[in-house]
C-alpha cells in the first residue's frame, strides 16, 4: 500500500444539488487526473484509528491511483484492472455517535476541481463534496452511492478555484474504496493564504528553558498523598476533579471538605521547591446538568465547537490562575468563589494548569471524547477567554505569565494528526491564529525494555519537530509514562515484589527520565503514578504502595536520588562508550561543576569503567540506595586525571568540582537523644534514656522517647508492619529539654498521636526559635512533618500542652561541624567564628551566611 500524510477532521454537513452535467469547454481542456501524492489529506473522524485495527484510514482511498480512470469522460478501466483494484472501503469508524466519516484535502495551491470519481463498491451511503475553507465549507455536490463495484463520476458546474476539498459520508462504511480527483492548478497560494496557516509566535512566550533537570522529573499524585511520599519529586501532576472545584452554582471552592485544602497542599509543595501542575479532569453536573457528569464540560445540547460553550470551565481556569499565579493585581470583583473561601490572589504557588486528562480517549464514549476541534475550542477559552470574548475567563487573562497545558494525549499513532487538527481550528477560528496552548502534553513511553533503543527518543524528536514548525514557544510535557516489564513477568506468577523485578523496574524508570532529559527536549516528565492502584491493570504501577501504606519501592529512591542531585543542573552532553552511556549535566549556578550520570546499556556490559575527571580536583560518586533518599555518596580518588567507577544498568552520578563539598548519607534520619532533663543547664535530674526516671514529670517526658523503633527511620521510611507504641504521655504543662551528643540540623518531626487535642511545640533551646508544633489533632496515627533545615543545635526545648501522645521523633543529620573548624585545630571555638566572619567579608566562597549563623548558635549553646 502506498502511504502519504493523512490526519482527521470533523465535518460540517450541508446539502446542495448534485450536478452531473458537463463542465465548460475551457475547464475541460485543462482538466486532468490530479497527482494527490503531494496533497495533505486528513481523516476527520479518527477516534478509533490506530495501528493494527481493522478500520481503514483515508489513505485507502488513494492507494491505487494507477488503477483509476485517467479521464472523467471515461469510467471504463478494463475488467482486469477493475478486478485487481481493492474493494476495501474507507472505514475510519464503526460508531456513529462519534460522527460521520469525513476528510479534507489541502492541495497546497489553488486548483479548479472539475470532477471526482468514486469506486462505488456496496451499500447506499450519501457522500457530500464541498469546497471553500475549513469550518466554512460550501457544498458543491451530494451523491448517493448505489452502484456495485463500479466507477462513477460527479462533475461540477462553474467550478471555482479552491485550496481545499472536503468529503463526508453519512455512514461509517463509506461504500467507496478508491477515489480520483480531476482538475488543474489555477495559481499558487496568496500571501494571505500562506499567512493563515503559518505558525504564529505566542503572545505569552515562555521565558527561558533553564528549568533544572532535577525539577523536570516527577510523578502523578493526589491531594491526600503525604509529603513524605511526594518529597522525591521535582514536578508533581496533581489529579484534581472538576467536580471537586465547583459548587452547585458553579462557584469555585478551594477547600474540599475536611480532606482537601488546596492552599495548604500547593503552599507546602511550593515551600519545598516542588513544581505542581494540577490536572483539572472530568466533568461536573453543575455544568452539564442531570446526574451524569460528562467529561466535555458544556451544558446539555451546547455547541461543543463554540468556545463560549466552555464558559464555566474557562472561568474556573481564571480563578485558579488568579489565586495561585504570580499576578497580585487582580480585580476582586472578578473573583467567583464560594463564601467559605477567603479571597486571595497572586499567591505564587503555581505556574501552570492542565485542562483535562486524556481528552482523546476512545474507550469512554463520545460524551467523554474530545475531537481535536472540541479540545481546541476549550483550550481557546481556557487560554485567554477566546481572545477576550468570554469575560473573566482563561489563565492568561488572570496572569500573563501563567501557562495552560492541554490535556495529555494518548495513542501516539494518531497524536500528530490530533495536533494538526487542533492547529487547523486555531488557524480558522482565532483572529490571531495562534496555537492557544503553552504546554503540549502527551502520554508516551518506551515500547521495549531497552529504553535507549526503544522508540521513545525518536517519538520525542518527532514531537519537538512538529512543535518548532507549528507551535513555537510551547513546552513539551510527558505527563504519564509506564515502563515495559513483560520480560520480567511469568504467566500465573505475581513477581512484582521480587527483588529482581523491582531492580529492573527502578532502572527502567530512571533511564526513561534520562531519555526525556536528553537535549533538554522535555520540560516536564511525570510518571503514572506515585501510589499503586487498589486493583486492576495498574494495581502495581506506583513508586509507593497503596493509599494508606505508601511504602517506598526502589524506584522511588532512584527518582529521589536523581531529582536531588540534578536540582541545580542542566543536561549538556551525552557520550556512548563500549556498552555504556554517560549523560553530562552542567551546574546552573556553578558552570564549572559537572555531574556525569553513567550506566551500562545491558547487564553483559557491567564492570569497572575509567571516566575522565575533566580536570577537576574532587570527584564524588552518588549511588541510589534503598533507605537513603539522596543516595549514598563517597569520595573517589583522582589518578592521572581519571576515576574508576563500577557501572551497571543502574544510573549513578559522578560529581566533578574544584571545591570540597560536604555530604550526608541520609539527611532525614531519626536523631535519637543522648539525654533528657527538665532544665537547660542540666542542674536537675538528667537521664540518658537507658531506664525510666524516678521523677514523675520527667518520666512523662521520658515516655516520648522510650520506643524509638515504633517511629519511621528515616522520616520517609516505611511503616508497614511497625508496632504501635504503648507508653502514653497524657500529662499537660510539661517543659523539658533534649540533649544530643553533637550539633544537629533538624528537618523533620513525627508524633504518634492518640486522642484528644492540645499542643506540643519544639524549639531550638539555644535561640528559642520555634522549629515545629502540632495541635495533636490526629487519632491513633503517626503524623509526620517535613521542615526546612534548622540551624545546627545540640539542644531542643519541648513544650507540651493538652492532648495525649505515645511517641515523639526528630529527624535530620549531624551538622558538618568540621567545616566550622576553620583553623583545623580539632575544635570549634570563637577563633573559628572570627575566621568564618572574615571569609564572608572577603567573599572567598569558603563559607556562607548560614555557617556564621550556625557556628554562632552552636557557640551560644556551648556557653549555656
Tab-separated table of N, CA, C and O in Angstrom, residues 307-356:
chain	number	residue	atom	x	y	z
A	307	UNK	N	-16.247	28.053	21.544
A	307	UNK	CA	-15.521	28.294	22.801
A	307	UNK	C	-16.407	28.819	23.922
A	307	UNK	O	-16.160	28.527	25.098
A	308	UNK	N	-17.435	29.558	23.579
A	308	UNK	CA	-18.295	30.142	24.620
A	308	UNK	C	-19.101	29.079	25.360
A	308	UNK	O	-19.622	29.344	26.447
A	309	UNK	N	-19.198	27.891	24.776
A	309	UNK	CA	-19.887	26.811	25.479
A	309	UNK	C	-19.097	26.333	26.692
A	309	UNK	O	-19.633	25.675	27.577
A	310	UNK	N	-17.813	26.675	26.728
A	310	UNK	CA	-16.932	26.254	27.824
A	310	UNK	C	-16.735	27.372	28.844
A	310	UNK	O	-15.724	27.401	29.549
A	311	UNK	N	-17.691	28.271	28.942
A	311	UNK	CA	-17.547	29.455	29.783
A	311	UNK	C	-17.251	29.101	31.232
A	311	UNK	O	-16.374	29.705	31.864
A	312	UNK	N	-17.968	28.143	31.817
A	312	UNK	CA	-17.757	27.804	33.233
A	312	UNK	C	-16.358	27.239	33.435
A	312	UNK	O	-15.651	27.605	34.381
A	313	UNK	N	-15.960	26.366	32.542
A	313	UNK	CA	-14.629	25.769	32.646
A	313	UNK	C	-13.553	26.843	32.525
A	313	UNK	O	-12.592	26.878	33.324
A	314	UNK	N	-13.685	27.714	31.542
A	314	UNK	CA	-12.678	28.751	31.322
A	314	UNK	C	-12.626	29.738	32.486
A	314	UNK	O	-11.555	30.244	32.840
A	315	UNK	N	-13.770	30.020	33.084
A	315	UNK	CA	-13.781	30.924	34.235
A	315	UNK	C	-13.176	30.264	35.469
A	315	UNK	O	-12.573	30.938	36.306
A	316	UNK	N	-13.302	28.939	35.589
A	316	UNK	CA	-12.623	28.222	36.681
A	316	UNK	C	-11.115	28.273	36.490
A	316	UNK	O	-10.360	28.429	37.463
A	317	UNK	N	-10.655	28.155	35.245
A	317	UNK	CA	-9.221	28.288	34.966
A	317	UNK	C	-8.721	29.670	35.376
A	317	UNK	O	-7.616	29.821	35.912
A	318	UNK	N	-9.535	30.687	35.121
A	318	UNK	CA	-9.183	32.060	35.523
A	318	UNK	C	-9.020	32.130	37.041
A	318	UNK	O	-8.059	32.737	37.547
A	319	UNK	N	-9.938	31.511	37.782
A	319	UNK	CA	-9.884	31.575	39.244
A	319	UNK	C	-8.617	30.899	39.779
A	319	UNK	O	-7.991	31.385	40.726
A	320	UNK	N	-8.228	29.779	39.186
A	320	UNK	CA	-7.013	29.085	39.614
A	320	UNK	C	-5.789	29.960	39.375
A	320	UNK	O	-4.933	30.113	40.258
A	321	UNK	N	-5.697	30.538	38.178
A	321	UNK	CA	-4.543	31.386	37.863
A	321	UNK	C	-4.534	32.657	38.707
A	321	UNK	O	-3.473	33.143	39.104
A	322	UNK	N	-5.709	33.195	38.982
A	322	UNK	CA	-5.782	34.420	39.788
A	322	UNK	C	-5.319	34.170	41.217
A	322	UNK	O	-4.620	34.995	41.810
A	323	UNK	N	-5.687	33.039	41.759
A	323	UNK	CA	-5.352	32.745	43.161
A	323	UNK	C	-3.910	32.261	43.314
A	323	UNK	O	-3.165	32.725	44.187
A	324	UNK	N	-3.496	31.340	42.446
A	324	UNK	CA	-2.218	30.676	42.658
A	324	UNK	C	-1.108	31.147	41.724
A	324	UNK	O	0.036	30.701	41.860
A	325	UNK	N	-1.427	32.036	40.773
A	325	UNK	CA	-0.397	32.590	39.910
A	325	UNK	C	0.384	33.676	40.618
A	325	UNK	O	0.304	33.855	41.839
A	326	UNK	N	1.142	34.452	39.852
A	326	UNK	CA	2.020	35.462	40.444
A	326	UNK	C	1.500	36.883	40.313
A	326	UNK	O	2.120	37.819	40.824
A	327	UNK	N	0.371	37.060	39.633
A	327	UNK	CA	-0.182	38.404	39.451
A	327	UNK	C	-1.033	38.794	40.654
A	327	UNK	O	-2.080	38.212	40.899
A	328	UNK	N	-0.565	39.778	41.400
A	328	UNK	CA	-1.311	40.241	42.580
A	328	UNK	C	-2.316	41.332	42.235
A	328	UNK	O	-3.158	41.688	43.062
A	329	UNK	N	-2.221	41.868	41.022
A	329	UNK	CA	-3.097	42.977	40.619
A	329	UNK	C	-4.353	42.425	39.940
A	329	UNK	O	-4.586	42.607	38.749
A	330	UNK	N	-5.166	41.742	40.713
A	330	UNK	CA	-6.408	41.135	40.220
A	330	UNK	C	-7.590	41.905	40.810
A	330	UNK	O	-7.647	42.155	42.014
A	331	UNK	N	-8.518	42.275	39.960
A	331	UNK	CA	-9.718	42.972	40.423
A	331	UNK	C	-10.564	42.008	41.253
A	331	UNK	O	-10.991	40.960	40.761
A	332	UNK	N	-10.803	42.356	42.505
A	332	UNK	CA	-11.555	41.472	43.404
A	332	UNK	C	-12.958	41.196	42.876
A	332	UNK	O	-13.550	40.148	43.196
A	333	UNK	N	-13.489	42.081	42.063
A	333	UNK	CA	-14.834	41.884	41.514
A	333	UNK	C	-14.888	40.716	40.541
A	333	UNK	O	-15.972	40.217	40.238
A	334	UNK	N	-13.728	40.286	40.040
A	334	UNK	CA	-13.708	39.176	39.075
A	334	UNK	C	-13.622	37.820	39.753
A	334	UNK	O	-13.672	36.792	39.074
A	335	UNK	N	-13.487	37.804	41.086
A	335	UNK	CA	-13.373	36.534	41.794
A	335	UNK	C	-14.750	35.907	41.972
A	335	UNK	O	-15.672	36.544	42.472
A	336	UNK	N	-14.863	34.658	41.558
A	336	UNK	CA	-16.138	33.938	41.645
A	336	UNK	C	-15.923	32.700	42.509
A	336	UNK	O	-15.815	31.583	42.034
A	337	UNK	N	-15.825	32.922	43.830
A	337	UNK	CA	-15.533	31.843	44.761
A	337	UNK	C	-16.650	31.776	45.804
A	337	UNK	O	-17.401	32.719	46.000
A	338	UNK	N	-16.728	30.625	46.454
A	338	UNK	CA	-17.782	30.441	47.449
A	338	UNK	C	-17.514	31.313	48.669
A	338	UNK	O	-16.391	31.757	48.919
A	339	UNK	N	-18.569	31.529	49.440
A	339	UNK	CA	-18.446	32.383	50.622
A	339	UNK	C	-17.479	31.820	51.652
A	339	UNK	O	-16.924	32.559	52.472
A	340	UNK	N	-17.249	30.496	51.598
A	340	UNK	CA	-16.368	29.869	52.588
A	340	UNK	C	-14.892	30.119	52.291
A	340	UNK	O	-14.040	29.823	53.124
A	341	UNK	N	-14.592	30.661	51.113
A	341	UNK	CA	-13.208	30.862	50.721
A	341	UNK	C	-12.772	32.302	50.995
A	341	UNK	O	-13.474	33.248	50.653
A	342	UNK	N	-11.612	32.445	51.592
A	342	UNK	CA	-11.039	33.779	51.751
A	342	UNK	C	-10.503	34.229	50.399
A	342	UNK	O	-9.780	33.480	49.735
A	343	UNK	N	-10.853	35.434	49.964
A	343	UNK	CA	-10.337	35.908	48.662
A	343	UNK	C	-8.830	36.152	48.732
A	343	UNK	O	-8.351	36.910	49.562
A	344	UNK	N	-8.092	35.470	47.869
A	344	UNK	CA	-6.639	35.621	47.803
A	344	UNK	C	-6.223	35.666	46.336
A	344	UNK	O	-6.830	35.013	45.493
A	345	UNK	N	-5.188	36.419	46.057
A	345	UNK	CA	-4.669	36.486	44.689
A	345	UNK	C	-3.144	36.513	44.728
A	345	UNK	O	-2.535	36.918	45.726
A	346	UNK	N	-2.552	36.066	43.636
A	346	UNK	CA	-1.106	36.160	43.475
A	346	UNK	C	-0.289	35.420	44.502
A	346	UNK	O	0.790	35.877	44.889
A	347	UNK	N	-0.747	34.241	44.949
A	347	UNK	CA	-0.007	33.503	45.974
A	347	UNK	C	1.320	32.941	45.447
A	347	UNK	O	2.230	32.657	46.226
A	348	UNK	N	1.421	32.782	44.133
A	348	UNK	CA	2.675	32.341	43.543
A	348	UNK	C	2.988	30.869	43.719
A	348	UNK	O	4.127	30.452	43.547
A	349	UNK	N	1.988	30.045	44.020
A	349	UNK	CA	2.222	28.625	44.251
A	349	UNK	C	2.306	27.825	42.948
A	349	UNK	O	2.954	26.782	42.906
A	350	UNK	N	1.605	28.281	41.914
A	350	UNK	CA	1.524	27.538	40.657
A	350	UNK	C	1.986	28.412	39.500
A	350	UNK	O	1.890	29.644	39.549
A	351	UNK	N	2.440	27.739	38.437
A	351	UNK	CA	2.777	28.458	37.207
A	351	UNK	C	2.058	27.885	36.000
A	351	UNK	O	2.180	28.414	34.895
A	352	UNK	N	1.293	26.790	36.198
A	352	UNK	CA	0.597	26.165	35.068
A	352	UNK	C	-0.553	25.325	35.581
A	352	UNK	O	-0.588	24.930	36.758
A	353	UNK	N	-1.507	25.038	34.679
A	353	UNK	CA	-2.611	24.141	34.987
A	353	UNK	C	-2.941	23.354	33.721
A	353	UNK	O	-2.799	23.866	32.600
A	354	UNK	N	-3.339	22.104	33.884
A	354	UNK	CA	-3.740	21.240	32.773
A	354	UNK	C	-5.259	21.182	32.734
A	354	UNK	O	-5.903	21.040	33.775
A	355	UNK	N	-5.847	21.274	31.545
A	355	UNK	CA	-7.294	21.463	31.470
A	355	UNK	C	-8.115	20.197	31.226
A	355	UNK	O	-9.343	20.271	31.117
A	356	UNK	N	-7.489	19.024	31.150
A	356	UNK	CA	-8.240	17.765	31.030
A	356	UNK	C	-7.250	16.621	31.135
A	356	UNK	O	-6.039	16.843	31.199
